[in-house]
Amino acid sequence: MLGFEMILMYYPFIKNAERSQKYAHGGVVLTTLLSLLLYFVSIVFYSQKQLTLTLWPTLTLTSIIELPLIQRFEYITVSWWTIIIIPIWSFLYGLPAGGQALIQCPAKVSLMGNVHNHTTCEYTFYDIDSLYILNKIINPYIVCFIVIYLPLLFVFISIKNRGTGYEKV
């Protein structure tokens, strides 16, 4: 997920949604832009061969920075990544509610299924080679998923709400 579709999962948990909508959208935009900025900085700094050989390009990039008061700048860099990790965990937090709303699955069952899937993936793809293979398999389909996901979601919700007489989507 790139980030812009995350608002679909966050929105039900936002209190006073109409008043705080701009802050919710701002948070999603900030996280997406920060991820893209880090991506572009890493691509500009490293050659293609270096990117294939470097395991953590952004973290390696920050090891170049030298400050007299801080011996290891990587500690600060790792703490910056919480800005990107927290929205991912927020998305996982919202998955049970999404499963409950879309397929009338109890939240507990949806949560257990997501935890099972996450744990299975974690133990299946444990080294860099298996992650590289998974990345090569999934990458061609990500753009199709993102382009098709939102229109399909709109169509499914429209069809579902047509029978209930609920006009607001």
mmCIF file with all atom_site columns, C-alpha atoms in Angstrom, residues 76-165:
data_model
loop_
_atom_site.group_PDB
_atom_site.id
_atom_site.type_symbol
_atom_site.label_atom_id
_atom_site.label_alt_id
_atom_site.label_comp_id
_atom_site.label_asym_id
_atom_site.label_entity_id
_atom_site.label_seq_id
_atom_site.pdbx_PDB_ins_code
_atom_site.Cartn_x
_atom_site.Cartn_y
_atom_site.Cartn_z
_atom_site.occupancy
_atom_site.B_iso_or_equiv
_atom_site.pdbx_formal_charge
_atom_site.auth_seq_id
_atom_site.auth_comp_id
_atom_site.auth_asym_id
_atom_site.auth_atom_id
_atom_site.pdbx_PDB_model_num
ATOM 1  C CA . ILE A 1 76  ? 18.341  8.893   15.332  1.00 0.00 ? 76  ILE A CA 1
ATOM 2  C CA . THR A 1 77  ? 17.565  7.534   11.863  1.00 0.00 ? 77  THR A CA 1
ATOM 3  C CA . VAL A 1 78  ? 16.018  4.347   13.229  1.00 0.00 ? 78  VAL A CA 1
ATOM 4  C CA . SER A 1 79  ? 13.793  6.389   15.541  1.00 0.00 ? 79  SER A CA 1
ATOM 5  C CA . TRP A 1 80  ? 12.662  8.472   12.548  1.00 0.00 ? 80  TRP A CA 1
ATOM 6  C CA . TRP A 1 81  ? 11.303  5.319   10.948  1.00 0.00 ? 81  TRP A CA 1
ATOM 7  C CA . THR A 1 82  ? 8.540   5.236   13.564  1.00 0.00 ? 82  THR A CA 1
ATOM 8  C CA . ILE A 1 83  ? 6.881   7.937   11.466  1.00 0.00 ? 83  ILE A CA 1
ATOM 9  C CA . ILE A 1 84  ? 6.495   5.303   8.746   1.00 0.00 ? 84  ILE A CA 1
ATOM 10 C CA . ILE A 1 85  ? 5.953   2.229   10.952  1.00 0.00 ? 85  ILE A CA 1
ATOM 11 C CA . ILE A 1 86  ? 3.110   3.670   13.071  1.00 0.00 ? 86  ILE A CA 1
ATOM 12 C CA . PRO A 1 87  ? 0.726   4.146   10.094  1.00 0.00 ? 87  PRO A CA 1
ATOM 13 C CA . ILE A 1 88  ? 1.396   0.561   9.000   1.00 0.00 ? 88  ILE A CA 1
ATOM 14 C CA . TRP A 1 89  ? 0.461   -0.757  12.444  1.00 0.00 ? 89  TRP A CA 1
ATOM 15 C CA . SER A 1 90  ? -2.560  1.555   12.475  1.00 0.00 ? 90  SER A CA 1
ATOM 16 C CA . PHE A 1 91  ? -3.636  -0.073  9.228   1.00 0.00 ? 91  PHE A CA 1
ATOM 17 C CA . LEU A 1 92  ? -3.270  -3.522  10.811  1.00 0.00 ? 92  LEU A CA 1
ATOM 18 C CA . TYR A 1 93  ? -5.285  -2.239  13.771  1.00 0.00 ? 93  TYR A CA 1
ATOM 19 C CA . GLY A 1 94  ? -8.109  -1.228  11.441  1.00 0.00 ? 94  GLY A CA 1
ATOM 20 C CA . LEU A 1 95  ? -8.225  -4.487  9.483   1.00 0.00 ? 95  LEU A CA 1
ATOM 21 C CA . PRO A 1 96  ? -10.571 -6.315  11.906  1.00 0.00 ? 96  PRO A CA 1
ATOM 22 C CA . ALA A 1 97  ? -13.076 -3.466  11.726  1.00 0.00 ? 97  ALA A CA 1
ATOM 23 C CA . GLY A 1 98  ? -12.835 -3.510  7.937   1.00 0.00 ? 98  GLY A CA 1
ATOM 24 C CA . GLY A 1 99  ? -13.401 -7.256  7.859   1.00 0.00 ? 99  GLY A CA 1
ATOM 25 C CA . GLN A 1 100 ? -16.356 -6.868  10.171  1.00 0.00 ? 100 GLN A CA 1
ATOM 26 C CA . ALA A 1 101 ? -17.896 -4.128  8.022   1.00 0.00 ? 101 ALA A CA 1
ATOM 27 C CA . LEU A 1 102 ? -17.265 -5.670  4.599   1.00 0.00 ? 102 LEU A CA 1
ATOM 28 C CA . ILE A 1 103 ? -17.858 -9.390  5.059   1.00 0.00 ? 103 ILE A CA 1
ATOM 29 C CA . GLN A 1 104 ? -19.758 -9.493  8.378   1.00 0.00 ? 104 GLN A CA 1
ATOM 30 C CA . CYS A 1 105 ? -16.923 -11.448 9.939   1.00 0.00 ? 105 CYS A CA 1
ATOM 31 C CA . PRO A 1 106 ? -16.522 -11.065 13.712  1.00 0.00 ? 106 PRO A CA 1
ATOM 32 C CA . ALA A 1 107 ? -13.628 -8.753  14.575  1.00 0.00 ? 107 ALA A CA 1
ATOM 33 C CA . LYS A 1 108 ? -11.961 -11.451 16.677  1.00 0.00 ? 108 LYS A CA 1
ATOM 34 C CA . VAL A 1 109 ? -11.942 -13.935 13.778  1.00 0.00 ? 109 VAL A CA 1
ATOM 35 C CA . SER A 1 110 ? -10.652 -11.289 11.367  1.00 0.00 ? 110 SER A CA 1
ATOM 36 C CA . LEU A 1 111 ? -7.919  -10.289 13.821  1.00 0.00 ? 111 LEU A CA 1
ATOM 37 C CA . MET A 1 112 ? -6.828  -13.901 14.310  1.00 0.00 ? 112 MET A CA 1
ATOM 38 C CA . GLY A 1 113 ? -6.742  -14.430 10.533  1.00 0.00 ? 113 GLY A CA 1
ATOM 39 C CA . ASN A 1 114 ? -4.622  -11.320 10.022  1.00 0.00 ? 114 ASN A CA 1
ATOM 40 C CA . VAL A 1 115 ? -2.236  -12.275 12.833  1.00 0.00 ? 115 VAL A CA 1
ATOM 41 C CA . HIS A 1 116 ? -1.940  -15.772 11.339  1.00 0.00 ? 116 HIS A CA 1
ATOM 42 C CA . ASN A 1 117 ? -1.220  -14.383 7.858   1.00 0.00 ? 117 ASN A CA 1
ATOM 43 C CA . HIS A 1 118 ? 1.306   -11.894 9.220   1.00 0.00 ? 118 HIS A CA 1
ATOM 44 C CA . THR A 1 119 ? 3.106   -14.548 11.281  1.00 0.00 ? 119 THR A CA 1
ATOM 45 C CA . THR A 1 120 ? 3.147   -16.999 8.373   1.00 0.00 ? 120 THR A CA 1
ATOM 46 C CA . CYS A 1 121 ? 4.685   -14.390 6.072   1.00 0.00 ? 121 CYS A CA 1
ATOM 47 C CA . GLU A 1 122 ? 7.199   -13.434 8.737   1.00 0.00 ? 122 GLU A CA 1
ATOM 48 C CA . TYR A 1 123 ? 8.471   -16.998 9.093   1.00 0.00 ? 123 TYR A CA 1
ATOM 49 C CA . THR A 1 124 ? 8.229   -17.860 5.394   1.00 0.00 ? 124 THR A CA 1
ATOM 50 C CA . PHE A 1 125 ? 10.251  -14.896 4.147   1.00 0.00 ? 125 PHE A CA 1
ATOM 51 C CA . TYR A 1 126 ? 13.013  -14.732 6.721   1.00 0.00 ? 126 TYR A CA 1
ATOM 52 C CA . ASP A 1 127 ? 16.039  -13.856 4.598   1.00 0.00 ? 127 ASP A CA 1
ATOM 53 C CA . ILE A 1 128 ? 16.811  -11.270 1.937   1.00 0.00 ? 128 ILE A CA 1
ATOM 54 C CA . ASP A 1 129 ? 16.778  -13.766 -0.943  1.00 0.00 ? 129 ASP A CA 1
ATOM 55 C CA . SER A 1 130 ? 13.241  -14.990 -0.243  1.00 0.00 ? 130 SER A CA 1
ATOM 56 C CA . LEU A 1 131 ? 12.064  -11.378 0.142   1.00 0.00 ? 131 LEU A CA 1
ATOM 57 C CA . TYR A 1 132 ? 13.691  -10.513 -3.181  1.00 0.00 ? 132 TYR A CA 1
ATOM 58 C CA . ILE A 1 133 ? 11.866  -13.387 -4.896  1.00 0.00 ? 133 ILE A CA 1
ATOM 59 C CA . LEU A 1 134 ? 8.564   -12.334 -3.305  1.00 0.00 ? 134 LEU A CA 1
ATOM 60 C CA . ASN A 1 135 ? 9.177   -8.754  -4.437  1.00 0.00 ? 135 ASN A CA 1
ATOM 61 C CA . LYS A 1 136 ? 9.816   -9.883  -8.036  1.00 0.00 ? 136 LYS A CA 1
ATOM 62 C CA . ILE A 1 137 ? 6.568   -11.885 -7.996  1.00 0.00 ? 137 ILE A CA 1
ATOM 63 C CA . ILE A 1 138 ? 4.352   -9.183  -6.456  1.00 0.00 ? 138 ILE A CA 1
ATOM 64 C CA . ASN A 1 139 ? 5.684   -5.964  -8.061  1.00 0.00 ? 139 ASN A CA 1
ATOM 65 C CA . PRO A 1 140 ? 3.970   -6.332  -11.469 1.00 0.00 ? 140 PRO A CA 1
ATOM 66 C CA . TYR A 1 141 ? 0.574   -6.639  -9.797  1.00 0.00 ? 141 TYR A CA 1
ATOM 67 C CA . ILE A 1 142 ? 0.805   -3.792  -7.266  1.00 0.00 ? 142 ILE A CA 1
ATOM 68 C CA . VAL A 1 143 ? -0.033  -1.030  -9.748  1.00 0.00 ? 143 VAL A CA 1
ATOM 69 C CA . CYS A 1 144 ? -3.006  -3.008  -11.079 1.00 0.00 ? 144 CYS A CA 1
ATOM 70 C CA . PHE A 1 145 ? -4.223  -3.561  -7.530  1.00 0.00 ? 145 PHE A CA 1
ATOM 71 C CA . ILE A 1 146 ? -4.008  0.123   -6.660  1.00 0.00 ? 146 ILE A CA 1
ATOM 72 C CA . VAL A 1 147 ? -5.682  1.290   -9.881  1.00 0.00 ? 147 VAL A CA 1
ATOM 73 C CA . ILE A 1 148 ? -8.494  -1.278  -9.641  1.00 0.00 ? 148 ILE A CA 1
ATOM 74 C CA . TYR A 1 149 ? -8.996  -1.418  -5.840  1.00 0.00 ? 149 TYR A CA 1
ATOM 75 C CA . LEU A 1 150 ? -10.734 1.904   -5.203  1.00 0.00 ? 150 LEU A CA 1
ATOM 76 C CA . PRO A 1 151 ? -13.162 1.748   -8.156  1.00 0.00 ? 151 PRO A CA 1
ATOM 77 C CA . LEU A 1 152 ? -14.069 -1.857  -7.284  1.00 0.00 ? 152 LEU A CA 1
ATOM 78 C CA . LEU A 1 153 ? -14.581 -0.913  -3.652  1.00 0.00 ? 153 LEU A CA 1
ATOM 79 C CA . PHE A 1 154 ? -16.887 1.913   -4.742  1.00 0.00 ? 154 PHE A CA 1
ATOM 80 C CA . VAL A 1 155 ? -18.876 -0.445  -6.989  1.00 0.00 ? 155 VAL A CA 1
ATOM 81 C CA . PHE A 1 156 ? -19.238 -3.097  -4.261  1.00 0.00 ? 156 PHE A CA 1
ATOM 82 C CA . ILE A 1 157 ? -20.362 -0.552  -1.681  1.00 0.00 ? 157 ILE A CA 1
ATOM 83 C CA . SER A 1 158 ? -22.820 1.000   -4.152  1.00 0.00 ? 158 SER A CA 1
ATOM 84 C CA . ILE A 1 159 ? -24.323 -2.417  -4.928  1.00 0.00 ? 159 ILE A CA 1
ATOM 85 C CA . LYS A 1 160 ? -24.470 -3.321  -1.240  1.00 0.00 ? 160 LYS A CA 1
ATOM 86 C CA . ASN A 1 161 ? -26.139 -0.034  -0.267  1.00 0.00 ? 161 ASN A CA 1
ATOM 87 C CA . ARG A 1 162 ? -28.581 -0.066  -3.191  1.00 0.00 ? 162 ARG A CA 1
ATOM 88 C CA . GLY A 1 163 ? -30.749 -2.693  -1.510  1.00 0.00 ? 163 GLY A CA 1
ATOM 89 C CA . THR A 1 164 ? -30.778 -0.931  1.881   1.00 0.00 ? 164 THR A CA 1
ATOM 90 C CA . GLY A 1 165 ? -31.934 2.449   0.566   1.00 0.00 ? 165 GLY A CA 1
#
